[in-house]
PDB file of C-alpha atoms in Angstrom:
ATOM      1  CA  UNK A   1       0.000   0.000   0.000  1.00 61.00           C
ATOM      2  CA  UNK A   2       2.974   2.152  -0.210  1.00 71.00           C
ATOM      3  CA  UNK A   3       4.470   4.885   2.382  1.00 79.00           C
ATOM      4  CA  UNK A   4       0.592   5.481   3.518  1.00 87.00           C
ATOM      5  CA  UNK A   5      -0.502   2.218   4.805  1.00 90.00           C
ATOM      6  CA  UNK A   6      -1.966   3.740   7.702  1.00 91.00           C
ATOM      7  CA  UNK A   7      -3.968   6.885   6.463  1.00 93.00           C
ATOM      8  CA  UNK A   8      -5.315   3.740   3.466  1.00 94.00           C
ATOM      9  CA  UNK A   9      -6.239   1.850   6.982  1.00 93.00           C
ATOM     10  CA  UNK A  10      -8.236   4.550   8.752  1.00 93.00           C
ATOM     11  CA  UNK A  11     -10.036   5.290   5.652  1.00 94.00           C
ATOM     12  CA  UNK A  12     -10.733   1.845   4.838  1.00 95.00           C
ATOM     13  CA  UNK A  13     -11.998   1.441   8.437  1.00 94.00           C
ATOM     14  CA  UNK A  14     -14.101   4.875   8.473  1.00 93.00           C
ATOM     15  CA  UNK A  15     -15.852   3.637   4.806  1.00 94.00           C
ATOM     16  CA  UNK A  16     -16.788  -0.109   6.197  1.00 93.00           C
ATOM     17  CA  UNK A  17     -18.056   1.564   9.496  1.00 90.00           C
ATOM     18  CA  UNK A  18     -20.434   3.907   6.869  1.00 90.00           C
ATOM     19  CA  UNK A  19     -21.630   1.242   4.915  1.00 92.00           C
ATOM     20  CA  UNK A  20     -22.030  -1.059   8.227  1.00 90.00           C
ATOM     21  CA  UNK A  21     -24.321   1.552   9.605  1.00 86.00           C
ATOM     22  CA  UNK A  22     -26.337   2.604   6.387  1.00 87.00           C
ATOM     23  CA  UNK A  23     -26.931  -0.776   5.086  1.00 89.00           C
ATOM     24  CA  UNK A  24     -28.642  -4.152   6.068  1.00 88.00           C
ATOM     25  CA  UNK A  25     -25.950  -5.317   7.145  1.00 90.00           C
ATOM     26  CA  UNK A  26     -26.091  -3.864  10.961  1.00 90.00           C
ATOM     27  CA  UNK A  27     -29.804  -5.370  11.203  1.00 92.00           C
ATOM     28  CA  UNK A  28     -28.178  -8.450   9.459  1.00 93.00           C
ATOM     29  CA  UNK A  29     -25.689  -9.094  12.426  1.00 93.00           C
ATOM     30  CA  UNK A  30     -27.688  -7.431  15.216  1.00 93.00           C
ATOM     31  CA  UNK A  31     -29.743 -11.432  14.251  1.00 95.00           C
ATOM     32  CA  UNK A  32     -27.008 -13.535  14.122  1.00 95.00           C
ATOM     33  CA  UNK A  33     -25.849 -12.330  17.202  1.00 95.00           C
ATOM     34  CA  UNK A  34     -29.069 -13.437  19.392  1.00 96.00           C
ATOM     35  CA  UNK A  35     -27.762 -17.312  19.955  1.00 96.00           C
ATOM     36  CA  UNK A  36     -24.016 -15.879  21.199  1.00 96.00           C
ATOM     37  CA  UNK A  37     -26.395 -13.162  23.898  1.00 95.00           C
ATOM     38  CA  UNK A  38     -28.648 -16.205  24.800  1.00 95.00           C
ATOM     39  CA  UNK A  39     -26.289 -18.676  25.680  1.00 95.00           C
ATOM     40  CA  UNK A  40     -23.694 -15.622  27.778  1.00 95.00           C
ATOM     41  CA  UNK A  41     -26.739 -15.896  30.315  1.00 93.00           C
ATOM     42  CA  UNK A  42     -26.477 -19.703  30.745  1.00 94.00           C
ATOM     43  CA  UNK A  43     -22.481 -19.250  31.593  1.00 95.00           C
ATOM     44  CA  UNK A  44     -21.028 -18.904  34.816  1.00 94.00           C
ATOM     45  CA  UNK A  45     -21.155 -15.146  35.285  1.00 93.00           C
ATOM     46  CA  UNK A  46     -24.540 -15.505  33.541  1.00 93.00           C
ATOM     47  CA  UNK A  47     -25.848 -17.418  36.380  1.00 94.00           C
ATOM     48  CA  UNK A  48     -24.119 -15.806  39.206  1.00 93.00           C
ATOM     49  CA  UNK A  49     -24.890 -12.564  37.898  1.00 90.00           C
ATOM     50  CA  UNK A  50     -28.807 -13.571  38.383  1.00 89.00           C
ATOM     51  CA  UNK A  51     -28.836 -15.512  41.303  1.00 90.00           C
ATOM     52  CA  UNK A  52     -26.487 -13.650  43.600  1.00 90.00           C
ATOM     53  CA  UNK A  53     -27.078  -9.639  43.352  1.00 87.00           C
ATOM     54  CA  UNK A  54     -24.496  -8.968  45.900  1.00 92.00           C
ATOM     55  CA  UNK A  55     -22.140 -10.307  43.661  1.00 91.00           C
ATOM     56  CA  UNK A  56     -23.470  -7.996  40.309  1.00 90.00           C
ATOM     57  CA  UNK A  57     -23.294  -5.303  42.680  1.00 92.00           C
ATOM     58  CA  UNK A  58     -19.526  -6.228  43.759  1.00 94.00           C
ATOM     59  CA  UNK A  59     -18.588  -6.512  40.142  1.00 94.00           C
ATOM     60  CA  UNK A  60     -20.336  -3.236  39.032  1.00 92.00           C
ATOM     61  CA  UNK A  61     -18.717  -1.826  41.928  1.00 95.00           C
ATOM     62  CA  UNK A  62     -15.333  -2.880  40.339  1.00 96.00           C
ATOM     63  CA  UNK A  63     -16.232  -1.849  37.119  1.00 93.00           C
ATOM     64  CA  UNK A  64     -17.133   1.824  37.738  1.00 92.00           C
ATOM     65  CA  UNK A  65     -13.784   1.841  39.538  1.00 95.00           C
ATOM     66  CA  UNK A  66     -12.380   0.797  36.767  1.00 95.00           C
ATOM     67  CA  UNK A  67     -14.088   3.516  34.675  1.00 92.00           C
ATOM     68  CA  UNK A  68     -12.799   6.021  36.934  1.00 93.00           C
ATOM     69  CA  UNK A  69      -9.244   4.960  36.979  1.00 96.00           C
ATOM     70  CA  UNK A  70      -9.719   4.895  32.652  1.00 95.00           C
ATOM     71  CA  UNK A  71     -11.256   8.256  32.730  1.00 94.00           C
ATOM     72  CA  UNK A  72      -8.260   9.824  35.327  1.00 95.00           C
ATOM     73  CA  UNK A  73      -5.978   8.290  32.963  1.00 96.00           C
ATOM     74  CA  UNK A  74      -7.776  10.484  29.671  1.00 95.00           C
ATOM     75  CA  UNK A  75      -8.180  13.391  31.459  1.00 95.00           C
ATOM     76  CA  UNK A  76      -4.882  13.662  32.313  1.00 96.00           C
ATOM     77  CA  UNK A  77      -3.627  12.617  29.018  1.00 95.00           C
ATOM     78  CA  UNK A  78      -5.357  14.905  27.113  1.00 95.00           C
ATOM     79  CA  UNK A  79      -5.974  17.872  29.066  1.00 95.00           C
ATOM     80  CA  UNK A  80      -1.984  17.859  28.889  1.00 94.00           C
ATOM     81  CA  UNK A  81      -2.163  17.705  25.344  1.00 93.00           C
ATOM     82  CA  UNK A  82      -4.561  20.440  25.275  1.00 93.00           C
ATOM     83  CA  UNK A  83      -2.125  22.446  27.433  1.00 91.00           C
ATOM     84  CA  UNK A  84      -4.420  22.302  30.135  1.00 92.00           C
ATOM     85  CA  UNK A  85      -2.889  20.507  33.034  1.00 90.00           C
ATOM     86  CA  UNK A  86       0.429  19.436  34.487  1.00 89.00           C
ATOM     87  CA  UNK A  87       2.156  21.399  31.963  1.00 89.00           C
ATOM     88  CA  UNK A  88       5.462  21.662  34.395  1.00 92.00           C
ATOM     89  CA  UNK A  89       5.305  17.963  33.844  1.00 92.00           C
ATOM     90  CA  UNK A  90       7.387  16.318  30.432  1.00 91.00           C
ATOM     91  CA  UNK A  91       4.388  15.980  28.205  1.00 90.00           C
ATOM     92  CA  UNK A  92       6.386  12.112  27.431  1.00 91.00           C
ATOM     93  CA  UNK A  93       6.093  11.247  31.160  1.00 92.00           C
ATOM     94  CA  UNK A  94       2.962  12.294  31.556  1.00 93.00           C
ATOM     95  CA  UNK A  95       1.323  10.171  27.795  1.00 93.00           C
ATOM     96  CA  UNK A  96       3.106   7.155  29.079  1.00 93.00           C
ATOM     97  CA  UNK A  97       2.608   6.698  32.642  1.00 94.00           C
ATOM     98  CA  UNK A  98      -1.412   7.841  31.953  1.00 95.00           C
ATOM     99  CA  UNK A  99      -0.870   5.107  29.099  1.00 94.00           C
ATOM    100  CA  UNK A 100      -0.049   2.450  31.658  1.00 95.00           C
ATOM    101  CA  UNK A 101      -2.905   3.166  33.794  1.00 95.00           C
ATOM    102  CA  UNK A 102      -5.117   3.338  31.148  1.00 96.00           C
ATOM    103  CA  UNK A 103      -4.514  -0.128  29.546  1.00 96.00           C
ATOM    104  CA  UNK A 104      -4.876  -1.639  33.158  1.00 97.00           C
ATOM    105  CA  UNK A 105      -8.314   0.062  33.709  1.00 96.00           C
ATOM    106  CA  UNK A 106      -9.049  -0.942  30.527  1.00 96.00           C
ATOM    107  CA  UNK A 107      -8.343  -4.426  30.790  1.00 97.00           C
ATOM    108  CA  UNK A 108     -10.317  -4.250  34.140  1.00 97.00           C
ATOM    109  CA  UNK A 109     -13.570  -2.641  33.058  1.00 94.00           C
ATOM    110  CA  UNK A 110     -13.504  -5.077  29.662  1.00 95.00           C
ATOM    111  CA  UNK A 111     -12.971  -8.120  31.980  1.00 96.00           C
ATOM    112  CA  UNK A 112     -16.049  -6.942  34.637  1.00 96.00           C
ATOM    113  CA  UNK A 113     -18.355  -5.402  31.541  1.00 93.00           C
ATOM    114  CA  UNK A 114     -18.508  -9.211  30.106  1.00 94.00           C
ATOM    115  CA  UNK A 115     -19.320 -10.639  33.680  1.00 94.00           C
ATOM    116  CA  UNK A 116     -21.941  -7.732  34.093  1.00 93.00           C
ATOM    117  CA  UNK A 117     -23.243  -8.270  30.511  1.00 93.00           C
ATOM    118  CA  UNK A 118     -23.600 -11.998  30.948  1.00 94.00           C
ATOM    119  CA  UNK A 119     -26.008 -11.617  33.435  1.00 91.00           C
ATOM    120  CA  UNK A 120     -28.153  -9.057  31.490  1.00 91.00           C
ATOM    121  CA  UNK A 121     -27.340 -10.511  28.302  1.00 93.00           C
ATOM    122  CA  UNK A 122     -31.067 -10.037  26.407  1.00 93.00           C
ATOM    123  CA  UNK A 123     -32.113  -7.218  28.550  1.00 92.00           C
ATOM    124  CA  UNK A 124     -28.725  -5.240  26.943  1.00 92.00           C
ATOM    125  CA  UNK A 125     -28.995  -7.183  23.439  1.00 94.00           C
ATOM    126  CA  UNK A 126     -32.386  -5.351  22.999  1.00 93.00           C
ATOM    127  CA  UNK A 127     -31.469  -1.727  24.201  1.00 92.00           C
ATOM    128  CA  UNK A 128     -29.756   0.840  21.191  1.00 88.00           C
ATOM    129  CA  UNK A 129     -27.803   2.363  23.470  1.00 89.00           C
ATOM    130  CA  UNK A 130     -25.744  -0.686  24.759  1.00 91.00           C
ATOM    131  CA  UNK A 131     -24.599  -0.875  20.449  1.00 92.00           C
ATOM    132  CA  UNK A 132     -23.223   2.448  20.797  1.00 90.00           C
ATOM    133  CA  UNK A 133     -21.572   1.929  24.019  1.00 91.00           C
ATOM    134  CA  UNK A 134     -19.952  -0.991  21.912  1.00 92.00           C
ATOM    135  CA  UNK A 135     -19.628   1.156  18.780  1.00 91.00           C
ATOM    136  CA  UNK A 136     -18.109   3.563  21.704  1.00 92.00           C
ATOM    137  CA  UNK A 137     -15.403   1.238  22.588  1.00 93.00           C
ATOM    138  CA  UNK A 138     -14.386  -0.236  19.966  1.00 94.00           C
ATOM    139  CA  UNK A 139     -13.894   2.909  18.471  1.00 93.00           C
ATOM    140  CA  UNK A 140     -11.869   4.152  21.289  1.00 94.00           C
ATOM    141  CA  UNK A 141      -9.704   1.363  21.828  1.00 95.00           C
ATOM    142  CA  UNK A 142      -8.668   1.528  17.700  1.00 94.00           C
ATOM    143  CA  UNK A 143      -8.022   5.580  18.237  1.00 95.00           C
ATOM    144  CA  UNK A 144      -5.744   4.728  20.849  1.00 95.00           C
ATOM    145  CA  UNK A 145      -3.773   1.783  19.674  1.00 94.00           C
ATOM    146  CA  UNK A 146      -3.724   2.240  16.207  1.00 93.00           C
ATOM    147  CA  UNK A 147      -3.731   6.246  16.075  1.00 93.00           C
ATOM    148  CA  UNK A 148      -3.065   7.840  19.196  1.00 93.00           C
ATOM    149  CA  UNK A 149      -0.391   5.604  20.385  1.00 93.00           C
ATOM    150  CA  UNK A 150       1.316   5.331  17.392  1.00 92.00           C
ATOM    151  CA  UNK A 151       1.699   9.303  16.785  1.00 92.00           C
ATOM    152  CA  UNK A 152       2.656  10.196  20.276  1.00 91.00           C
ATOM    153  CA  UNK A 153       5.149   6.954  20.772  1.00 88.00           C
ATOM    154  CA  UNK A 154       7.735   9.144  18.887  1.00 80.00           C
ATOM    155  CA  UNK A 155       8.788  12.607  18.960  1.00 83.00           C
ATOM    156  CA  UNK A 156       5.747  14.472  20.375  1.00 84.00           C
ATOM    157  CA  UNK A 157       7.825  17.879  20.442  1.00 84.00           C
ATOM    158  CA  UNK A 158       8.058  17.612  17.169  1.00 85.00           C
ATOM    159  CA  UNK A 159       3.901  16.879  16.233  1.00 88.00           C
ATOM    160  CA  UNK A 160       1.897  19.884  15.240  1.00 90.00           C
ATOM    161  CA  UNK A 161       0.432  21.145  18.288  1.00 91.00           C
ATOM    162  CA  UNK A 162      -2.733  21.679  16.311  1.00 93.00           C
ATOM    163  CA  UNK A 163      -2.880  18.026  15.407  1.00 94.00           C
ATOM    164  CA  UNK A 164      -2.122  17.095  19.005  1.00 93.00           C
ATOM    165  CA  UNK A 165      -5.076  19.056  20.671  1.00 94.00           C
ATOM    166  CA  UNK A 166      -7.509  17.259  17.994  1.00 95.00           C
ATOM    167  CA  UNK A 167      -6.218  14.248  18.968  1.00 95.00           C
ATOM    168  CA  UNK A 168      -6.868  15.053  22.412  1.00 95.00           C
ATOM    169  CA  UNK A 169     -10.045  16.361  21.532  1.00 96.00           C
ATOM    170  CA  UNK A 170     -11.154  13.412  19.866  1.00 96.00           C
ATOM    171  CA  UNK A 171      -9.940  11.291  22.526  1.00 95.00           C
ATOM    172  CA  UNK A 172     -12.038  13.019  25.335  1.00 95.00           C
ATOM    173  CA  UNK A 173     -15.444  12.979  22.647  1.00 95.00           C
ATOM    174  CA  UNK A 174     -15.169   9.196  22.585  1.00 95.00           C
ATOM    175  CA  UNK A 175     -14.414   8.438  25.894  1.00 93.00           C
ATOM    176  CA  UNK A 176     -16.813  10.639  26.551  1.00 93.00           C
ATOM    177  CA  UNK A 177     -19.800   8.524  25.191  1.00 92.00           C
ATOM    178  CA  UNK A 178     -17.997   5.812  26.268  1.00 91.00           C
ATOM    179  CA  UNK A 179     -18.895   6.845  29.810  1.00 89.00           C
ATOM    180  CA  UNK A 180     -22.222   8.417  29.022  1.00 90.00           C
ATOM    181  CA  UNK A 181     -23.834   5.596  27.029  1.00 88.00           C
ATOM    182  CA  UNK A 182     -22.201   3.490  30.018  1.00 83.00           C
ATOM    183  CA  UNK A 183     -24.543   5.099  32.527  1.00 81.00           C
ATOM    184  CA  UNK A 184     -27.304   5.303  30.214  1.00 84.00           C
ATOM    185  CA  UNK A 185     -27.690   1.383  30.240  1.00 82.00           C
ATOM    186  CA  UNK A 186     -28.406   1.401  33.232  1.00 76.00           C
ATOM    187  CA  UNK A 187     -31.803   4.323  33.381  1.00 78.00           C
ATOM    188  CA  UNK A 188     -32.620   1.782  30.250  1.00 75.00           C
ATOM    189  CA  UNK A 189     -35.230  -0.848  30.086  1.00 66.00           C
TER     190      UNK A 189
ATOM    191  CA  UNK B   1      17.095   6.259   2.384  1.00 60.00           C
ATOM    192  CA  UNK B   2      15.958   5.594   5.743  1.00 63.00           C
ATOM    193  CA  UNK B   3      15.364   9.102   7.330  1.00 68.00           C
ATOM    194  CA  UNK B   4      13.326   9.673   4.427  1.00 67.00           C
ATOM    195  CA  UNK B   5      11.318   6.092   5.409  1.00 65.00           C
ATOM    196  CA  UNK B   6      11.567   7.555   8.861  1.00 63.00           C
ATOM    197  CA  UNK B   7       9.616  10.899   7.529  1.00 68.00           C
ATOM    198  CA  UNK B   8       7.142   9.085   5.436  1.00 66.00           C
ATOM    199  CA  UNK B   9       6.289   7.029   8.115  1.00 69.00           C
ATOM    200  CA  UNK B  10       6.123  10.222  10.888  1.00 82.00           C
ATOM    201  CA  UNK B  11       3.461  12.253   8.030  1.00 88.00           C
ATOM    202  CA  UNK B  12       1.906   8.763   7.666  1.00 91.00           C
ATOM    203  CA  UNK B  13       0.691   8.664  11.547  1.00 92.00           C
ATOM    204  CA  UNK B  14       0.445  12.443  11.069  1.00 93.00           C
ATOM    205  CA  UNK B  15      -2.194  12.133   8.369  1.00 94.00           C
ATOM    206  CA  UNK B  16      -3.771   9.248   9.808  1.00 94.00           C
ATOM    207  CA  UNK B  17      -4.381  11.106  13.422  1.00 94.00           C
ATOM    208  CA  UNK B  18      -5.762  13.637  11.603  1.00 95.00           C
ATOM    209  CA  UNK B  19      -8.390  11.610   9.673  1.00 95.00           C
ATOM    210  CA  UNK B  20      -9.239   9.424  12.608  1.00 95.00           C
ATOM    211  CA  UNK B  21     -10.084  12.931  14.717  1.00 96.00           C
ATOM    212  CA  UNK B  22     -11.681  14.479  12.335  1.00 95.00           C
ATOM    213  CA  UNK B  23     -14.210  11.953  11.394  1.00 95.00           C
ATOM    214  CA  UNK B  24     -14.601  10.605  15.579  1.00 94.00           C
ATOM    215  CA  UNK B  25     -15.029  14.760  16.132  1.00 95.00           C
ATOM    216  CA  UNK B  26     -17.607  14.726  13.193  1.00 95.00           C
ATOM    217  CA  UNK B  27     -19.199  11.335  14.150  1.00 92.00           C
ATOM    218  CA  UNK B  28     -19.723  12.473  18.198  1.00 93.00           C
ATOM    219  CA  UNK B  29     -21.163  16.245  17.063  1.00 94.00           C
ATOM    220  CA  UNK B  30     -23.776  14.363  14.755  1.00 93.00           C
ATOM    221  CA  UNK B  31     -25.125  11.199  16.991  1.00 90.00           C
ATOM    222  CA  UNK B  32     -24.909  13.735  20.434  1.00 91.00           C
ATOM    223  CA  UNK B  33     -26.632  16.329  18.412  1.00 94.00           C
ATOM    224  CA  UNK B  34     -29.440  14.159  17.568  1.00 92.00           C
ATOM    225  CA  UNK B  35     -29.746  12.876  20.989  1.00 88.00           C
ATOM    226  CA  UNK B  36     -30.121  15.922  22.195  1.00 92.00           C
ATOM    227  CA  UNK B  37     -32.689  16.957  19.505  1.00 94.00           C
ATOM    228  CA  UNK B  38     -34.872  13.448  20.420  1.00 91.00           C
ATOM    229  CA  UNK B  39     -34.954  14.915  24.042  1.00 90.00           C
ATOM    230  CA  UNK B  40     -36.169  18.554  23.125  1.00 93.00           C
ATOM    231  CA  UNK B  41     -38.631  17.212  21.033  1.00 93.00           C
ATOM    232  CA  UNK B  42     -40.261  14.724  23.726  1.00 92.00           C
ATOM    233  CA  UNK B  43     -40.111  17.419  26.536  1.00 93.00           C
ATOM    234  CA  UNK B  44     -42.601  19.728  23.381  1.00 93.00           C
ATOM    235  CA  UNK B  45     -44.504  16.622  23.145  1.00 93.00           C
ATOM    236  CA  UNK B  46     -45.065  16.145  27.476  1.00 92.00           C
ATOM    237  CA  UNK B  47     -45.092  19.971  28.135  1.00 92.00           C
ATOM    238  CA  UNK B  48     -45.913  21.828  24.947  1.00 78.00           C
TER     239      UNK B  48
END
């Protein structure tokens, strides 16, 4: 693909997102994907999840901490990109140790949001919202491994500081409605 | 030969940053802003 393999990538991934969303095709695997949501609430965490609430609640409980930890780690991240915060702080310490923490949070919320999903697995298959908290994620964890990561592993003095605050812009939109369409799930239904 | 690989590959990540934000910046404007239009138009619907 030549020097531009990446750039090709995004844009390949942005046009198969379009067409995913303005075709059949979304409704098309939205129905294949009932048997796989059906059979998470006959699993393990599927059955705990229903017959012991104290042990949803402990999970949850885990898994907004988790959320917290992930959002510390973006707002700090960003809002020194932005020039915001901590800007006596090496903008290079600062992207990596926030990087750390965020891949462990991340980790941590992905590993309780299964358990927690397993137990509600047709109540969530059935709500809109829990798709774009998906759409959400998935989203954010490309932007940050295969975009934001990438461009700020080198030479960040070096980046156009206009490129780096819509990076961090971006970043804080999507974990943004990561969060929101998070709580959202749970006023649904 | 390879600091201009090293370049391409810097305006590469460059470029692709900047089409990633720009369409997640476009994407989150658009599906908030309808959200947010659903919600006006429900409270004219309960309280006129």
């Amino acid at each position: 693909m030549g020097p531009y393999t990446r750039t090709i990538s995004v844009g390949a991934v942005i046009v198969f997102g379009l067409v995913f969303a303005l075709t059949g095709a979304r409704h098309t695997t939205w129905e294949a994907l009932l048997p796989l949501f059906e059979w998470m609430e006959t699993t393990p965490p599927g059955v705990i999840s229903q017959s012991y609430g104290a042990a949803f609640a402990l999970v949850e409980a885990a898994h907004l901490i988790a959320m917290a930890v992930l959002g510390g780690a973006v707002l700090v991240a960003d809002g020194r990109l932005l020039g915001l915060i901590l800007r006596d702080f090496p903008l290079r310490r600062v992207l990596d140790q926030s990087h750390r923490l965020f891949v462990w949070s991340l980790a941590a919320m992905i590993l309780t949001g299964v358990f927690m999903a397993c137990g509600v697995a047709l109540k969530v298959y059935y709500l809109n919202v829990f798709w774009y908290k998906m759409l959400a994620l998935v989203t954010g964890v490309l932007f940050v491994f295969f975009v934001r990561r990438p461009l700020l592993r080198g030479d960040v003095e070096n980046i156009n500081p206009q490129l780096l605050r819509l990076v961090g812009i971006a970043s804080l939109m999507i974990w943004f409605s990561v969060a929101a369409t998070g709580r959202w799930i749970g006023f649904s239904g | 030969m390879k600091e201009k690989n090293l370049a391409d590959g810097n305006k590469d990540t460059a470029l692709a940053a900047l089409l990633a934000a720009t369409a997640v910046i476009v994407g989150f404007i658009i599906y908030w802003a309808d959200e947010i239009q659903a919600v006006r138009e429900m409270l004219e619907l309960a309280y006129g």
